[in-house]
XYZ file of N, CA and C in Angstrom:
315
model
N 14.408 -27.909 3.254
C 15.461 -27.373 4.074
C 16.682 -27.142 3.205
N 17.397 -26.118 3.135
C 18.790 -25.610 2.493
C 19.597 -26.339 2.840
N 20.867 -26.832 1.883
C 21.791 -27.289 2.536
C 23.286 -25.974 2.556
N 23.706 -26.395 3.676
C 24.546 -25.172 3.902
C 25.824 -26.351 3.348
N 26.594 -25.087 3.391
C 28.305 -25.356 2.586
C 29.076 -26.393 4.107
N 29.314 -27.498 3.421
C 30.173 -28.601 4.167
C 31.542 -27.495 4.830
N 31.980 -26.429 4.692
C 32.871 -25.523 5.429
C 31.831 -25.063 6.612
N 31.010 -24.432 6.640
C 30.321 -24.349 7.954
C 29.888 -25.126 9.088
N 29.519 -26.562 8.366
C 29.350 -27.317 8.748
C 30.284 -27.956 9.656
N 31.675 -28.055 9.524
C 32.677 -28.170 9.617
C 32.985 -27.667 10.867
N 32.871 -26.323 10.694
C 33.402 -25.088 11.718
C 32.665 -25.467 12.697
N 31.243 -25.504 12.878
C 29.927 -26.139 13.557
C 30.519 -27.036 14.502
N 30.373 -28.155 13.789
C 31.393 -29.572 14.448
C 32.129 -29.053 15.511
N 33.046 -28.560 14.734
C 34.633 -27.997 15.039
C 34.122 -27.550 16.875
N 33.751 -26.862 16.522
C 33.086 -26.013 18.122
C 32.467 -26.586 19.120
N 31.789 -27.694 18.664
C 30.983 -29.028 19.505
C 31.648 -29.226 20.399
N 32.990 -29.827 19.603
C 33.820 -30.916 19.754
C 34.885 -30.489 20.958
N 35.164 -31.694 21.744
C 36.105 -31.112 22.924
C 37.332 -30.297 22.484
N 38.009 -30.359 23.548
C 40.050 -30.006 23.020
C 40.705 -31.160 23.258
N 41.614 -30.943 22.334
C 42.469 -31.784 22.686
C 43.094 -31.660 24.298
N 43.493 -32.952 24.914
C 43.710 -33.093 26.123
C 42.584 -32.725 27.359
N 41.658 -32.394 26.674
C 40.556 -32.635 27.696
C 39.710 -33.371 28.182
N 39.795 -33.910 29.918
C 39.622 -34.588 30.545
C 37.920 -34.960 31.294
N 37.325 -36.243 31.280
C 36.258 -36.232 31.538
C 35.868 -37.672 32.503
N 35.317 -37.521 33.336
C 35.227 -38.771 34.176
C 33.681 -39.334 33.683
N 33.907 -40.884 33.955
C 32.780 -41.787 33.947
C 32.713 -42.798 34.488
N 31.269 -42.933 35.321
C 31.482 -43.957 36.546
C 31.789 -45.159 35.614
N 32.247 -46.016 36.651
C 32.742 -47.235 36.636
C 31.316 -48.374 36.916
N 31.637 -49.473 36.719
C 30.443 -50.451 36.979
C 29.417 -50.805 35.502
N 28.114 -51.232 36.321
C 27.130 -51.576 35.284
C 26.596 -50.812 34.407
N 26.238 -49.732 34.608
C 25.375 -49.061 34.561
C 26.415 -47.902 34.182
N 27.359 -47.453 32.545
C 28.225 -46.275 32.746
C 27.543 -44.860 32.783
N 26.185 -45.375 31.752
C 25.919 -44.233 30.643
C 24.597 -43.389 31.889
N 24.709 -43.855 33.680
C 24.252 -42.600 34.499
C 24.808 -41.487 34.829
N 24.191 -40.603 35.372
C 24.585 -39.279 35.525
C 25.541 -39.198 36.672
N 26.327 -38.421 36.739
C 27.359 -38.028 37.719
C 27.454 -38.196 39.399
N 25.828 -37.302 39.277
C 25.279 -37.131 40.284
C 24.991 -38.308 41.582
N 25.008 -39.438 40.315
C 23.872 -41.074 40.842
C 25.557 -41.693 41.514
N 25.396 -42.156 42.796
C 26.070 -42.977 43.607
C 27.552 -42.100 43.668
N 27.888 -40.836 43.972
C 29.045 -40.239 44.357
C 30.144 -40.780 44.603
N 30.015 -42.225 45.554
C 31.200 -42.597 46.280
C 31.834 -43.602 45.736
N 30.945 -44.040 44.066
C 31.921 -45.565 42.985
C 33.349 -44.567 42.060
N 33.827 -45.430 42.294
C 35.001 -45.029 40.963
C 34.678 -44.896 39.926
N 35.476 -43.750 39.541
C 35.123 -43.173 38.003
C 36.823 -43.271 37.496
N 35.976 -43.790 35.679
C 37.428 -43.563 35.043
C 37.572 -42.053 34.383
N 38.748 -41.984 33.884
C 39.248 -40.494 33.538
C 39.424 -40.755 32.472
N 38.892 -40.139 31.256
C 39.129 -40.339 29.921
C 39.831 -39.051 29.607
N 40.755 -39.247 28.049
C 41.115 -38.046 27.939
C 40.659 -37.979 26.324
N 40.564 -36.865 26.054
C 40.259 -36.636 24.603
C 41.564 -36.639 23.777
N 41.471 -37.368 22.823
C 42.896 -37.595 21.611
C 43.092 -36.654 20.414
N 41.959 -36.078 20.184
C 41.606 -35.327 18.943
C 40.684 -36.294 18.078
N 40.656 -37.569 18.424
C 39.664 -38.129 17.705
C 38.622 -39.483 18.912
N 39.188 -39.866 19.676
C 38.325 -40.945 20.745
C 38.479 -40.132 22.164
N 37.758 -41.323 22.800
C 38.145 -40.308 24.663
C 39.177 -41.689 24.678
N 40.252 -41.695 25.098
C 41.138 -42.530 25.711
C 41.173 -42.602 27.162
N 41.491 -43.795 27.800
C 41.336 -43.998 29.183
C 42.879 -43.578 29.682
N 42.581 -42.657 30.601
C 43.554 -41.843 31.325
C 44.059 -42.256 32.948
N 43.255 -42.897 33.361
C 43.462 -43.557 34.895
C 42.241 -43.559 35.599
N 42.121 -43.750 36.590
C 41.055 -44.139 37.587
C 41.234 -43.483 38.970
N 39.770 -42.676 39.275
C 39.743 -41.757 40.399
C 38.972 -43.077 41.639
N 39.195 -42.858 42.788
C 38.405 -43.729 43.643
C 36.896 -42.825 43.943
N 36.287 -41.660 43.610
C 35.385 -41.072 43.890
C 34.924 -40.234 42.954
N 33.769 -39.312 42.997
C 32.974 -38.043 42.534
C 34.126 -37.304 42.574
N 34.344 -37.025 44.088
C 35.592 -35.718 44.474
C 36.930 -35.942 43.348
N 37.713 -37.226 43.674
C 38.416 -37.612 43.696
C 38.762 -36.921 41.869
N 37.401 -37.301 40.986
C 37.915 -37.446 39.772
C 36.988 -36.175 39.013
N 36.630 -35.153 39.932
C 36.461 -33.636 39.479
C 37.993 -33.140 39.927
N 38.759 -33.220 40.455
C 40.115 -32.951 40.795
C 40.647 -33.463 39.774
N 40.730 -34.682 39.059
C 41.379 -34.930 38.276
C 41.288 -34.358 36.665
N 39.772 -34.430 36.622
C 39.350 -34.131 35.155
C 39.409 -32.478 35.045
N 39.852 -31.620 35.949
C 39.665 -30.078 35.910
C 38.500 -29.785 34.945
N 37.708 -30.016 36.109
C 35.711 -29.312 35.962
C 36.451 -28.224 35.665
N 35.722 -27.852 34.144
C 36.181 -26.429 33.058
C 34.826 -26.512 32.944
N 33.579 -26.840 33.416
C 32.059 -26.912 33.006
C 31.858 -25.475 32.458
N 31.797 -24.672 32.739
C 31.378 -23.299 32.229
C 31.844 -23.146 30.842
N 33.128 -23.596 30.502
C 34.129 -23.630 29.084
C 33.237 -24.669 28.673
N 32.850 -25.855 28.801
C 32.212 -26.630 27.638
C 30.381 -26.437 27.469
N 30.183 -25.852 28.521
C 28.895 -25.297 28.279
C 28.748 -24.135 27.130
N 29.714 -23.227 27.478
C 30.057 -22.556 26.043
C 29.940 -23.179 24.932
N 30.153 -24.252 24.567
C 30.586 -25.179 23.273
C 29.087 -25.612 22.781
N 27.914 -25.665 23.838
C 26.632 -26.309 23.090
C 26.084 -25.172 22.815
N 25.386 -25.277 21.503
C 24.241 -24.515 21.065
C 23.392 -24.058 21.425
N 22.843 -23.475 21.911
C 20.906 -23.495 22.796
C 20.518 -22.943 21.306
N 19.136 -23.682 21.090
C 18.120 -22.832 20.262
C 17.906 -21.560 20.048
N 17.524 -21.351 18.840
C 17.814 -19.600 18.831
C 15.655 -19.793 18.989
N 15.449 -19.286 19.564
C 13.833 -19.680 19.983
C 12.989 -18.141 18.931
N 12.162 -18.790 18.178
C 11.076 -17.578 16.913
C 11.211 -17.732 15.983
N 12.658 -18.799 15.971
C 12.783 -19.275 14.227
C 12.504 -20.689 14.094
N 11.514 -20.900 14.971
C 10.974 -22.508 14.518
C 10.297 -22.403 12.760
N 10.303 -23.651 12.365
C 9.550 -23.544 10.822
C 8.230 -23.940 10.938
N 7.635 -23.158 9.586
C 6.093 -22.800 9.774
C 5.385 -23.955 10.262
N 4.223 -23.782 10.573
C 3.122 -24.926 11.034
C 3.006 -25.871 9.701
N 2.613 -26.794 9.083
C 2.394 -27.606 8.318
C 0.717 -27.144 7.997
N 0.196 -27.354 7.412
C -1.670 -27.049 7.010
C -2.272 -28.430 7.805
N -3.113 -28.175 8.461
C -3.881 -28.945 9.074
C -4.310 -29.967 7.875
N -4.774 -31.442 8.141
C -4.965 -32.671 6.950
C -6.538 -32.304 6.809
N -6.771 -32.050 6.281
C -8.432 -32.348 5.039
C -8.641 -33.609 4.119
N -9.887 -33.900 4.181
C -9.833 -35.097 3.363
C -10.452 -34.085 2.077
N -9.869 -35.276 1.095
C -10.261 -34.435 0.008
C -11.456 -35.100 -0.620
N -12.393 -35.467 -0.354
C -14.055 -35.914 -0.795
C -14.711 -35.668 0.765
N -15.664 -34.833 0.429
C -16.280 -34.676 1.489
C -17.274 -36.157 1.929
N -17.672 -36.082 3.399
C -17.850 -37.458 3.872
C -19.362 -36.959 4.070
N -20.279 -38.070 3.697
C -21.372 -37.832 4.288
C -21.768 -39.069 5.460
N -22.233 -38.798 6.605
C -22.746 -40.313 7.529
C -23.667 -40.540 6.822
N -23.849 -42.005 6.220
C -25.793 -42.860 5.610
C -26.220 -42.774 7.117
């Protein structure tokens, strides 16, 4: 595999990566790292992005409560991920052969 120039790489990142001051909720409780979707009605905290951590920004009492707060920009950070460019996977590998042929006694 090529290695590309640490400036692209960079730029790459660069584009991933949130904005500054942008806001993102996460439930509260045991269990942070579930999806949005799972138990609507627990409190979520509001993180904000620093340019380098998410910092804790305050606390919504709900789902509703803290898509109001975090201004759902979903379409803008969906922009930001990559999708596969799909036909440029890399070649197949050669199927394994043994190299002495086997006879069964």
């Amino acid at each position: 595999m090529g290695d590309e120039p640490l400036e692209e790489w960079a730029a790459r990142r660069d584009e991933r990566r949130p904005a500054r001051g942008e806001r993102r909720a996460t439930p509260l409780g045991d269990r942070p790292e579930q999806g949005a979707h799972v138990d609507p009605e627990a409190a979520r905290a509001i993180q904000e992005w620093d340019g380098h951590e998410w910092v804790p920004a305050g606390v919504a009492e709900d789902l509703a409560a803290a898509a109001g707060e975090s201004g759902q920009d979903a379409p803008a950070r969906a922009e930001r991920v990559p999708l596969p460019v799909f036909g440029k996977l890399p070649p197949m590998p050669e199927p394994w052969r043994p190299t002495e042929v086997f006879h069964r006694p």
